[in-house]
């Protein structure tokens, strides 16, 4: 039986390539700290994630965020009919960056993470998209978003809170 992943929120900014997608994360899975279930269940973590990620996004994208050509979205809901953790964080990041947030850009036809099938649900108006996911393990969800959006001509940058691999 495997032990649930944890995070102690020690700042570890890193660029990772997984499933043919480069993404930036600010924390790393750890042996000690809060469990991912506990993190997702704590409403105060939504603001914590957003306030921690916004300065990193601003530093990476700089003044380009101000020209009205950026938006943020997250991967589609699979198990939640209402807003999930990643959606709530993305919505908050959008407000803080003053860029549009698109909640349901993609629709997921399967509940599995690996080889998930996504279709376009909402077409963003902006040519540049920040794709956010709260935790990344295999990178398959980000890869599915890349395969959906990149052929449509969008420029994509991927951010995540926790890199869920040691």
mmCIF file of C-alpha atoms in Angstrom:
data_model
loop_
_atom_site.group_PDB
_atom_site.id
_atom_site.type_symbol
_atom_site.label_atom_id
_atom_site.label_comp_id
_atom_site.label_asym_id
_atom_site.label_seq_id
_atom_site.Cartn_x
_atom_site.Cartn_y
_atom_site.Cartn_z
ATOM 1 C CA UNK A 1 0.000 0.000 0.000
ATOM 2 C CA UNK A 2 1.407 3.380 -0.958
ATOM 3 C CA UNK A 3 1.418 6.333 1.378
ATOM 4 C CA UNK A 4 -0.469 9.428 0.275
ATOM 5 C CA UNK A 5 1.674 12.183 -1.195
ATOM 6 C CA UNK A 6 2.514 15.174 0.974
ATOM 7 C CA UNK A 7 3.919 18.655 0.591
ATOM 8 C CA UNK A 8 5.695 20.845 3.150
ATOM 9 C CA UNK A 9 5.507 23.938 0.878
ATOM 10 C CA UNK A 10 9.234 24.591 0.797
ATOM 11 C CA UNK A 11 9.682 26.858 -2.222
ATOM 12 C CA UNK A 12 11.339 24.851 -5.012
ATOM 13 C CA UNK A 13 10.718 26.618 -8.305
ATOM 14 C CA UNK A 14 11.545 24.280 -11.150
ATOM 15 C CA UNK A 15 10.999 23.678 -14.809
ATOM 16 C CA UNK A 16 10.086 20.059 -15.532
ATOM 17 C CA UNK A 17 9.419 18.151 -18.740
ATOM 18 C CA UNK A 18 6.976 15.302 -18.458
ATOM 19 C CA UNK A 19 4.769 13.713 -21.144
ATOM 20 C CA UNK A 20 6.330 16.050 -23.722
ATOM 21 C CA UNK A 21 5.177 19.169 -21.834
ATOM 22 C CA UNK A 22 7.365 21.716 -20.040
ATOM 23 C CA UNK A 23 5.763 23.120 -16.912
ATOM 24 C CA UNK A 24 6.782 25.365 -14.038
ATOM 25 C CA UNK A 25 6.012 24.288 -10.477
ATOM 26 C CA UNK A 26 6.718 26.086 -7.232
ATOM 27 C CA UNK A 27 6.577 23.207 -4.766
ATOM 28 C CA UNK A 28 7.725 19.617 -4.747
ATOM 29 C CA UNK A 29 6.147 16.513 -3.275
ATOM 30 C CA UNK A 30 7.807 15.757 0.073
ATOM 31 C CA UNK A 31 7.926 12.933 2.601
ATOM 32 C CA UNK A 32 6.580 15.144 5.392
ATOM 33 C CA UNK A 33 3.978 17.886 5.422
ATOM 34 C CA UNK A 34 0.273 18.054 4.633
ATOM 35 C CA UNK A 35 -1.383 15.334 2.573
ATOM 36 C CA UNK A 36 -2.777 16.286 -0.804
ATOM 37 C CA UNK A 37 -6.263 15.337 0.409
ATOM 38 C CA UNK A 38 -5.879 17.706 3.368
ATOM 39 C CA UNK A 39 -4.571 20.475 1.102
ATOM 40 C CA UNK A 40 -7.492 20.156 -1.329
ATOM 41 C CA UNK A 41 -9.968 20.073 1.558
ATOM 42 C CA UNK A 42 -8.762 23.346 3.090
ATOM 43 C CA UNK A 43 -10.440 26.410 1.508
ATOM 44 C CA UNK A 44 -7.634 28.693 2.765
ATOM 45 C CA UNK A 45 -5.233 26.866 0.437
ATOM 46 C CA UNK A 46 -6.962 28.378 -2.624
ATOM 47 C CA UNK A 47 -5.719 31.862 -1.706
ATOM 48 C CA UNK A 48 -2.364 30.467 -0.577
ATOM 49 C CA UNK A 49 -1.769 28.801 -3.963
ATOM 50 C CA UNK A 50 -2.914 31.874 -5.922
ATOM 51 C CA UNK A 51 -0.875 34.365 -3.864
ATOM 52 C CA UNK A 52 2.196 32.131 -4.193
ATOM 53 C CA UNK A 53 1.840 31.585 -7.943
ATOM 54 C CA UNK A 54 0.936 35.099 -9.125
ATOM 55 C CA UNK A 55 4.417 36.600 -8.493
ATOM 56 C CA UNK A 56 6.028 33.690 -10.366
ATOM 57 C CA UNK A 57 3.669 34.099 -13.326
ATOM 58 C CA UNK A 58 4.293 37.869 -13.380
ATOM 59 C CA UNK A 59 8.045 37.319 -13.297
ATOM 60 C CA UNK A 60 7.932 34.748 -16.102
ATOM 61 C CA UNK A 61 5.540 36.631 -18.400
ATOM 62 C CA UNK A 62 6.357 40.203 -17.385
ATOM 63 C CA UNK A 63 4.622 43.108 -19.039
ATOM 64 C CA UNK A 64 3.091 40.849 -21.677
ATOM 65 C CA UNK A 65 0.267 40.125 -19.250
ATOM 66 C CA UNK A 66 -0.909 43.722 -19.519
ATOM 67 C CA UNK A 67 -1.566 43.799 -23.254
ATOM 68 C CA UNK A 68 -4.916 41.996 -23.069
ATOM 69 C CA UNK A 69 -3.782 38.947 -24.991
ATOM 70 C CA UNK A 70 -3.561 36.497 -22.062
ATOM 71 C CA UNK A 71 -6.107 34.338 -20.268
ATOM 72 C CA UNK A 72 -5.991 31.427 -17.824
ATOM 73 C CA UNK A 73 -7.736 28.069 -17.861
ATOM 74 C CA UNK A 74 -7.400 24.772 -16.095
ATOM 75 C CA UNK A 75 -7.853 21.160 -17.038
ATOM 76 C CA UNK A 76 -11.458 19.962 -17.209
ATOM 77 C CA UNK A 77 -13.387 18.578 -14.282
ATOM 78 C CA UNK A 78 -13.503 14.795 -14.212
ATOM 79 C CA UNK A 79 -15.011 13.804 -10.913
ATOM 80 C CA UNK A 80 -16.494 17.102 -9.711
ATOM 81 C CA UNK A 81 -19.678 18.583 -11.059
ATOM 82 C CA UNK A 82 -18.972 21.828 -9.240
ATOM 83 C CA UNK A 83 -15.773 23.870 -9.166
ATOM 84 C CA UNK A 84 -12.793 21.789 -8.118
ATOM 85 C CA UNK A 85 -9.593 22.886 -6.355
ATOM 86 C CA UNK A 86 -7.635 23.714 -9.536
ATOM 87 C CA UNK A 87 -10.599 25.651 -10.934
ATOM 88 C CA UNK A 88 -10.947 27.750 -7.787
ATOM 89 C CA UNK A 89 -7.212 28.540 -7.792
ATOM 90 C CA UNK A 90 -7.248 29.433 -11.509
ATOM 91 C CA UNK A 91 -10.232 31.709 -11.000
ATOM 92 C CA UNK A 92 -8.395 33.505 -8.180
ATOM 93 C CA UNK A 93 -5.182 33.814 -10.229
ATOM 94 C CA UNK A 94 -7.200 35.330 -13.084
ATOM 95 C CA UNK A 95 -8.680 37.943 -10.745
ATOM 96 C CA UNK A 96 -5.281 38.785 -9.265
ATOM 97 C CA UNK A 97 -3.626 39.088 -12.689
ATOM 98 C CA UNK A 98 -6.672 40.890 -14.119
ATOM 99 C CA UNK A 99 -6.917 38.483 -17.034
ATOM 100 C CA UNK A 100 -9.929 36.432 -18.181
ATOM 101 C CA UNK A 101 -10.472 32.999 -16.656
ATOM 102 C CA UNK A 102 -12.172 30.351 -18.773
ATOM 103 C CA UNK A 103 -13.616 27.641 -16.565
ATOM 104 C CA UNK A 104 -14.634 25.028 -19.105
ATOM 105 C CA UNK A 105 -12.288 25.334 -22.080
ATOM 106 C CA UNK A 106 -12.143 21.561 -22.374
ATOM 107 C CA UNK A 107 -14.602 18.786 -21.707
ATOM 108 C CA UNK A 108 -13.287 15.426 -20.515
ATOM 109 C CA UNK A 109 -14.911 12.267 -21.823
ATOM 110 C CA UNK A 110 -13.124 9.929 -19.416
ATOM 111 C CA UNK A 111 -12.380 9.946 -15.700
ATOM 112 C CA UNK A 112 -8.897 8.465 -16.036
ATOM 113 C CA UNK A 113 -5.827 10.695 -16.017
ATOM 114 C CA UNK A 114 -3.670 8.713 -18.430
ATOM 115 C CA UNK A 115 -4.835 8.902 -22.063
ATOM 116 C CA UNK A 116 -7.697 11.217 -21.132
ATOM 117 C CA UNK A 117 -9.836 12.339 -24.056
ATOM 118 C CA UNK A 118 -10.534 16.094 -24.106
ATOM 119 C CA UNK A 119 -12.635 18.052 -26.577
ATOM 120 C CA UNK A 120 -12.952 21.795 -26.956
ATOM 121 C CA UNK A 121 -15.888 23.297 -25.100
ATOM 122 C CA UNK A 122 -15.089 27.052 -25.018
ATOM 123 C CA UNK A 123 -12.761 28.820 -27.440
ATOM 124 C CA UNK A 124 -10.775 31.582 -25.667
ATOM 125 C CA UNK A 125 -10.508 34.915 -27.507
ATOM 126 C CA UNK A 126 -6.939 35.552 -26.312
ATOM 127 C CA UNK A 127 -4.054 34.006 -28.293
ATOM 128 C CA UNK A 128 -1.958 33.233 -25.179
ATOM 129 C CA UNK A 129 -3.160 30.827 -22.513
ATOM 130 C CA UNK A 130 -1.829 30.019 -19.055
ATOM 131 C CA UNK A 131 -2.843 26.427 -18.344
ATOM 132 C CA UNK A 132 -2.863 25.698 -14.618
ATOM 133 C CA UNK A 133 -3.141 22.409 -12.768
ATOM 134 C CA UNK A 134 -2.856 22.094 -8.991
ATOM 135 C CA UNK A 135 -0.802 18.843 -8.892
ATOM 136 C CA UNK A 136 1.113 17.164 -11.703
ATOM 137 C CA UNK A 137 2.262 13.566 -11.463
ATOM 138 C CA UNK A 138 2.521 12.053 -14.950
ATOM 139 C CA UNK A 139 1.898 15.221 -16.953
ATOM 140 C CA UNK A 140 -0.781 13.463 -19.007
ATOM 141 C CA UNK A 141 -3.468 16.029 -18.179
ATOM 142 C CA UNK A 142 -1.234 18.888 -19.308
ATOM 143 C CA UNK A 143 -0.324 16.916 -22.431
ATOM 144 C CA UNK A 144 -4.015 16.450 -23.264
ATOM 145 C CA UNK A 145 -4.576 20.216 -22.920
ATOM 146 C CA UNK A 146 -1.528 20.876 -25.134
ATOM 147 C CA UNK A 147 -2.769 18.466 -27.823
ATOM 148 C CA UNK A 148 -6.189 20.128 -27.740
ATOM 149 C CA UNK A 149 -5.135 23.804 -27.789
ATOM 150 C CA UNK A 150 -1.809 24.047 -29.590
ATOM 151 C CA UNK A 151 -3.109 22.910 -33.014
ATOM 152 C CA UNK A 152 -5.647 25.763 -32.807
ATOM 153 C CA UNK A 153 -2.763 28.242 -32.835
ATOM 154 C CA UNK A 154 -2.666 29.165 -29.149
ATOM 155 C CA UNK A 155 0.600 29.941 -27.358
ATOM 156 C CA UNK A 156 0.610 27.970 -24.122
ATOM 157 C CA UNK A 157 2.509 28.182 -20.863
ATOM 158 C CA UNK A 158 1.951 25.585 -18.134
ATOM 159 C CA UNK A 159 2.089 26.236 -14.385
ATOM 160 C CA UNK A 160 1.398 23.924 -11.490
ATOM 161 C CA UNK A 161 1.438 24.217 -7.737
ATOM 162 C CA UNK A 162 2.918 20.878 -6.697
ATOM 163 C CA UNK A 163 5.191 18.656 -8.766
ATOM 164 C CA UNK A 164 3.952 15.325 -7.436
ATOM 165 C CA UNK A 165 7.091 13.296 -8.123
ATOM 166 C CA UNK A 166 10.242 13.187 -6.022
#
